[in-house]
Amino acid sequence: MTAHGPLAPPDPVTPSDTASGAPTEPPGEFRSSRPVRARRPLVALGLLTALLALAIVCSIAFGARVVSLGEILDGLTGRGQELGALAVAERVPRTATAVVAGAALGVSGALMQALTRNPIADPGILGVNTGASLAVVAAIAFAHISSLWEYLWVAMVGAGATAVVVYTIGSLGPGGTTPVKLALAGVATSAALSALISAIMLPRAEGLTDFRFWQVGSLGRGSWAALATVAPFLLLAAALAATVARPLNSLALGEQMAVGLGVKVGRTRLLAAAAGVIACATTTALAGPIGFVGLMVPHAVRMLVGPDNRWLLPLAALGGAALLTFADVLGRVIARPGEVSVGVVTAFVGAPVLIAIARGAKVREL
């Protein structure tokens, strides 16, 4: 997917530097700032790593029951049978699920924004999440699927088909694909698919009770077995994302420039789209449609390190993991002894961010 938008390339470049897809700085008066700018990714890496570590600690320590340090140690080592230690043992796979899902959503959003050159591109806004959800709901209702493995493949089909439909609709009319047309196509498609989900679920309220919690995004069913099932798909998405990081930098200079630099434009777009869709669909099958993580995190990371995808993608993974883990902790703490689904928490946080981006406040160019 691509779009012609008002967004600038990652950095000023010279032909010799862009041959490798790496954005560089111009000579002359800007050369003195290189050491400072070179340190920014490392500073961001340390900051986001520390945030993720803090989020993991909070996720294990806080919830419906506050546990002591001794209970945490007993729960992590499997030695204790007290209620607190058992609670910790249950929180560990849930925390791992939040980390993995958040990282996948962060990378998926960064890829979609870079690919479409659209600052508000996100799996939720483009309707990819909803397409995966509709496919899973329909398969549960009519084909009676029940395993995560089946959810995965069905979600892949739904997410991929929705991405193609949204891009096709966004390409219609004069001017071809633009960021605004693509976003409108995604919102309209998402609304239509949400209506279909409701139409399927309403007559089957009893049979789809568990699905209602999944539909709003929930990490409560995270387990080691589920993570092992989705791991191959997420590793594939990560490998594809690493492959296209440099070519996407060159593609940000424009299609003709990228072709001149030896980038295979079609192949790059196909691999980037595949990585984004696989990451999004896998996360949806695992935890339901969780929105706004893929929107907020890439913007925040881009403000720290700029648009270089070689740094943006891994740091978006760290940021997404930290954000989703903190959101899950918040959802468990504010509604004790119950919990608020993590998808609801990210929506409350993400909606104001979307409004700010739409109004053009502090939007960094890609």
Short mmCIF file of N, CA and C in Angstrom, two decimals, residues 97-180:
data_model
loop_
_atom_site.label_atom_id
_atom_site.label_comp_id
_atom_site.label_asym_id
_atom_site.label_seq_id
_atom_site.Cartn_x
_atom_site.Cartn_y
_atom_site.Cartn_z
N THR A 97 2.28 -11.96 27.56
CA THR A 97 1.35 -11.73 26.45
C THR A 97 1.22 -10.25 26.14
N ALA A 98 1.15 -9.42 27.19
CA ALA A 98 1.06 -7.97 26.98
C ALA A 98 2.31 -7.46 26.27
N VAL A 99 3.48 -7.93 26.68
CA VAL A 99 4.73 -7.49 26.06
C VAL A 99 4.76 -7.86 24.58
N VAL A 100 4.43 -9.12 24.29
CA VAL A 100 4.48 -9.59 22.90
C VAL A 100 3.44 -8.88 22.04
N ALA A 101 2.21 -8.77 22.53
CA ALA A 101 1.15 -8.13 21.75
C ALA A 101 1.46 -6.65 21.53
N GLY A 102 1.93 -5.96 22.57
CA GLY A 102 2.26 -4.54 22.42
C GLY A 102 3.38 -4.32 21.43
N ALA A 103 4.41 -5.17 21.47
CA ALA A 103 5.51 -5.04 20.52
C ALA A 103 5.02 -5.24 19.09
N ALA A 104 4.19 -6.24 18.89
CA ALA A 104 3.67 -6.51 17.54
C ALA A 104 2.83 -5.35 17.03
N LEU A 105 1.98 -4.78 17.89
CA LEU A 105 1.14 -3.66 17.46
C LEU A 105 1.99 -2.41 17.16
N GLY A 106 3.02 -2.18 17.97
CA GLY A 106 3.89 -1.03 17.71
C GLY A 106 4.58 -1.13 16.37
N VAL A 107 5.12 -2.31 16.06
CA VAL A 107 5.79 -2.52 14.77
C VAL A 107 4.79 -2.44 13.62
N SER A 108 3.61 -3.03 13.82
CA SER A 108 2.59 -3.01 12.77
C SER A 108 2.19 -1.57 12.43
N GLY A 109 1.98 -0.75 13.45
CA GLY A 109 1.62 0.64 13.20
C GLY A 109 2.73 1.41 12.51
N ALA A 110 3.98 1.21 12.94
CA ALA A 110 5.11 1.90 12.32
C ALA A 110 5.25 1.51 10.85
N LEU A 111 5.05 0.23 10.55
CA LEU A 111 5.14 -0.22 9.15
C LEU A 111 4.03 0.39 8.30
N MET A 112 2.81 0.42 8.83
CA MET A 112 1.70 0.97 8.05
C MET A 112 1.86 2.46 7.83
N GLN A 113 2.38 3.19 8.82
CA GLN A 113 2.61 4.62 8.64
C GLN A 113 3.71 4.88 7.62
N ALA A 114 4.78 4.07 7.68
CA ALA A 114 5.87 4.26 6.72
C ALA A 114 5.44 3.85 5.32
N LEU A 115 4.68 2.79 5.23
CA LEU A 115 4.28 2.27 3.92
C LEU A 115 3.30 3.20 3.22
N THR A 116 2.34 3.71 3.95
CA THR A 116 1.32 4.57 3.35
C THR A 116 1.68 6.05 3.44
N ARG A 117 2.74 6.37 4.18
CA ARG A 117 3.14 7.77 4.43
C ARG A 117 1.93 8.54 4.98
N ASN A 118 1.26 7.87 5.88
CA ASN A 118 0.04 8.41 6.47
C ASN A 118 0.24 8.52 7.98
N PRO A 119 0.22 9.74 8.55
CA PRO A 119 0.50 9.88 9.99
C PRO A 119 -0.57 9.28 10.89
N ILE A 120 -1.76 8.99 10.38
CA ILE A 120 -2.78 8.40 11.23
C ILE A 120 -3.06 6.95 10.85
N ALA A 121 -2.14 6.34 10.11
CA ALA A 121 -2.30 4.92 9.78
C ALA A 121 -2.11 4.08 11.04
N ASP A 122 -2.98 3.14 11.22
CA ASP A 122 -2.98 2.27 12.40
C ASP A 122 -3.84 1.07 12.05
N PRO A 123 -3.51 -0.12 12.55
CA PRO A 123 -4.34 -1.28 12.22
C PRO A 123 -5.81 -1.08 12.57
N GLY A 124 -6.09 -0.31 13.63
CA GLY A 124 -7.47 -0.08 13.99
C GLY A 124 -8.15 0.92 13.07
N ILE A 125 -7.48 2.02 12.77
CA ILE A 125 -8.08 3.06 11.94
C ILE A 125 -8.25 2.57 10.50
N LEU A 126 -7.32 1.78 10.01
CA LEU A 126 -7.44 1.25 8.64
C LEU A 126 -8.38 0.07 8.55
N GLY A 127 -8.94 -0.36 9.67
CA GLY A 127 -9.95 -1.41 9.66
C GLY A 127 -9.40 -2.82 9.63
N VAL A 128 -8.07 -2.97 9.68
CA VAL A 128 -7.48 -4.31 9.60
C VAL A 128 -7.86 -5.14 10.82
N ASN A 129 -7.82 -4.52 12.00
CA ASN A 129 -8.24 -5.22 13.22
C ASN A 129 -9.68 -5.71 13.11
N THR A 130 -10.54 -4.83 12.64
CA THR A 130 -11.97 -5.17 12.56
C THR A 130 -12.20 -6.29 11.55
N GLY A 131 -11.44 -6.25 10.45
CA GLY A 131 -11.57 -7.33 9.46
C GLY A 131 -11.19 -8.67 10.05
N ALA A 132 -10.10 -8.69 10.83
CA ALA A 132 -9.71 -9.93 11.48
C ALA A 132 -10.78 -10.38 12.48
N SER A 133 -11.34 -9.43 13.21
CA SER A 133 -12.38 -9.76 14.19
C SER A 133 -13.62 -10.34 13.51
N LEU A 134 -14.04 -9.72 12.42
CA LEU A 134 -15.22 -10.22 11.71
C LEU A 134 -15.00 -11.65 11.22
N ALA A 135 -13.82 -11.90 10.70
CA ALA A 135 -13.53 -13.25 10.21
C ALA A 135 -13.60 -14.27 11.35
N VAL A 136 -13.04 -13.91 12.50
CA VAL A 136 -13.05 -14.83 13.64
C VAL A 136 -14.48 -15.03 14.16
N VAL A 137 -15.23 -13.95 14.28
CA VAL A 137 -16.62 -14.06 14.77
C VAL A 137 -17.45 -14.93 13.82
N ALA A 138 -17.32 -14.67 12.54
CA ALA A 138 -18.09 -15.46 11.57
C ALA A 138 -17.70 -16.94 11.63
N ALA A 139 -16.40 -17.19 11.77
CA ALA A 139 -15.94 -18.58 11.83
C ALA A 139 -16.43 -19.27 13.11
N ILE A 140 -16.45 -18.52 14.23
CA ILE A 140 -16.96 -19.10 15.48
C ILE A 140 -18.45 -19.40 15.36
N ALA A 141 -19.19 -18.45 14.79
CA ALA A 141 -20.65 -18.60 14.73
C ALA A 141 -21.09 -19.65 13.73
N PHE A 142 -20.42 -19.71 12.57
CA PHE A 142 -20.92 -20.58 11.50
C PHE A 142 -20.09 -21.86 11.31
N ALA A 143 -18.79 -21.78 11.62
CA ALA A 143 -17.94 -22.98 11.45
C ALA A 143 -17.56 -23.60 12.79
N HIS A 144 -17.94 -22.92 13.89
CA HIS A 144 -17.71 -23.46 15.24
C HIS A 144 -16.23 -23.74 15.52
N ILE A 145 -15.37 -22.87 15.07
CA ILE A 145 -13.95 -23.03 15.42
C ILE A 145 -13.76 -22.65 16.88
N SER A 146 -12.72 -23.21 17.51
CA SER A 146 -12.54 -22.94 18.93
C SER A 146 -11.08 -22.85 19.36
N SER A 147 -10.14 -23.20 18.52
CA SER A 147 -8.73 -23.20 18.93
C SER A 147 -8.03 -21.94 18.43
N LEU A 148 -6.98 -21.55 19.15
CA LEU A 148 -6.21 -20.38 18.76
C LEU A 148 -5.58 -20.57 17.40
N TRP A 149 -5.17 -21.78 17.09
CA TRP A 149 -4.57 -22.05 15.78
C TRP A 149 -5.56 -21.72 14.65
N GLU A 150 -6.81 -22.12 14.85
CA GLU A 150 -7.85 -21.80 13.84
C GLU A 150 -8.13 -20.30 13.81
N TYR A 151 -8.16 -19.67 14.98
CA TYR A 151 -8.35 -18.22 15.03
C TYR A 151 -7.27 -17.51 14.20
N LEU A 152 -6.03 -18.00 14.32
CA LEU A 152 -4.91 -17.34 13.65
C LEU A 152 -5.10 -17.29 12.15
N TRP A 153 -5.38 -18.46 11.57
CA TRP A 153 -5.49 -18.50 10.11
C TRP A 153 -6.69 -17.71 9.62
N VAL A 154 -7.80 -17.81 10.36
CA VAL A 154 -8.99 -17.05 9.96
C VAL A 154 -8.73 -15.56 10.08
N ALA A 155 -8.06 -15.14 11.14
CA ALA A 155 -7.75 -13.72 11.31
C ALA A 155 -6.82 -13.23 10.21
N MET A 156 -5.87 -14.06 9.78
CA MET A 156 -4.97 -13.68 8.68
C MET A 156 -5.77 -13.38 7.41
N VAL A 157 -6.70 -14.27 7.11
CA VAL A 157 -7.51 -14.08 5.91
C VAL A 157 -8.34 -12.80 6.01
N GLY A 158 -8.97 -12.61 7.16
CA GLY A 158 -9.80 -11.41 7.34
C GLY A 158 -9.00 -10.13 7.28
N ALA A 159 -7.84 -10.11 7.95
CA ALA A 159 -7.02 -8.91 7.95
C ALA A 159 -6.47 -8.61 6.57
N GLY A 160 -5.99 -9.64 5.87
CA GLY A 160 -5.44 -9.43 4.53
C GLY A 160 -6.50 -8.94 3.56
N ALA A 161 -7.67 -9.55 3.59
CA ALA A 161 -8.74 -9.14 2.68
C ALA A 161 -9.17 -7.70 2.97
N THR A 162 -9.25 -7.35 4.25
CA THR A 162 -9.65 -5.98 4.59
C THR A 162 -8.60 -4.96 4.13
N ALA A 163 -7.33 -5.30 4.28
CA ALA A 163 -6.27 -4.38 3.82
C ALA A 163 -6.38 -4.13 2.32
N VAL A 164 -6.65 -5.19 1.56
CA VAL A 164 -6.79 -5.03 0.11
C VAL A 164 -8.01 -4.16 -0.23
N VAL A 165 -9.13 -4.41 0.46
CA VAL A 165 -10.35 -3.65 0.19
C VAL A 165 -10.15 -2.17 0.53
N VAL A 166 -9.55 -1.90 1.69
CA VAL A 166 -9.35 -0.50 2.09
C VAL A 166 -8.43 0.22 1.12
N TYR A 167 -7.37 -0.44 0.70
CA TYR A 167 -6.45 0.19 -0.24
C TYR A 167 -7.12 0.43 -1.59
N THR A 168 -7.94 -0.53 -2.02
CA THR A 168 -8.63 -0.37 -3.30
C THR A 168 -9.60 0.81 -3.24
N ILE A 169 -10.37 0.89 -2.16
CA ILE A 169 -11.32 2.01 -2.03
C ILE A 169 -10.56 3.33 -1.94
N GLY A 170 -9.47 3.35 -1.18
CA GLY A 170 -8.70 4.57 -1.04
C GLY A 170 -7.99 5.00 -2.31
N SER A 171 -7.88 4.10 -3.29
CA SER A 171 -7.20 4.43 -4.55
C SER A 171 -8.15 4.95 -5.60
N LEU A 172 -9.47 4.82 -5.35
CA LEU A 172 -10.44 5.24 -6.35
C LEU A 172 -10.51 6.77 -6.44
N GLY A 173 -10.93 7.24 -7.60
CA GLY A 173 -11.13 8.67 -7.77
C GLY A 173 -9.88 9.39 -8.24
N PRO A 174 -10.03 10.67 -8.56
CA PRO A 174 -8.89 11.46 -9.05
C PRO A 174 -7.83 11.65 -7.97
N GLY A 175 -6.58 11.66 -8.40
CA GLY A 175 -5.49 11.88 -7.45
C GLY A 175 -4.92 10.61 -6.86
N GLY A 176 -5.56 9.46 -7.14
CA GLY A 176 -5.05 8.20 -6.60
C GLY A 176 -5.16 8.13 -5.09
N THR A 177 -4.28 7.36 -4.51
CA THR A 177 -4.32 7.16 -3.06
C THR A 177 -3.70 8.35 -2.33
N THR A 178 -4.42 8.86 -1.36
CA THR A 178 -3.90 9.93 -0.50
C THR A 178 -4.10 9.50 0.95
N PRO A 179 -3.34 10.07 1.89
CA PRO A 179 -3.52 9.70 3.29
C PRO A 179 -4.95 9.90 3.79
N VAL A 180 -5.58 11.01 3.38
CA VAL A 180 -6.94 11.28 3.85
C VAL A 180 -7.92 10.25 3.29
#
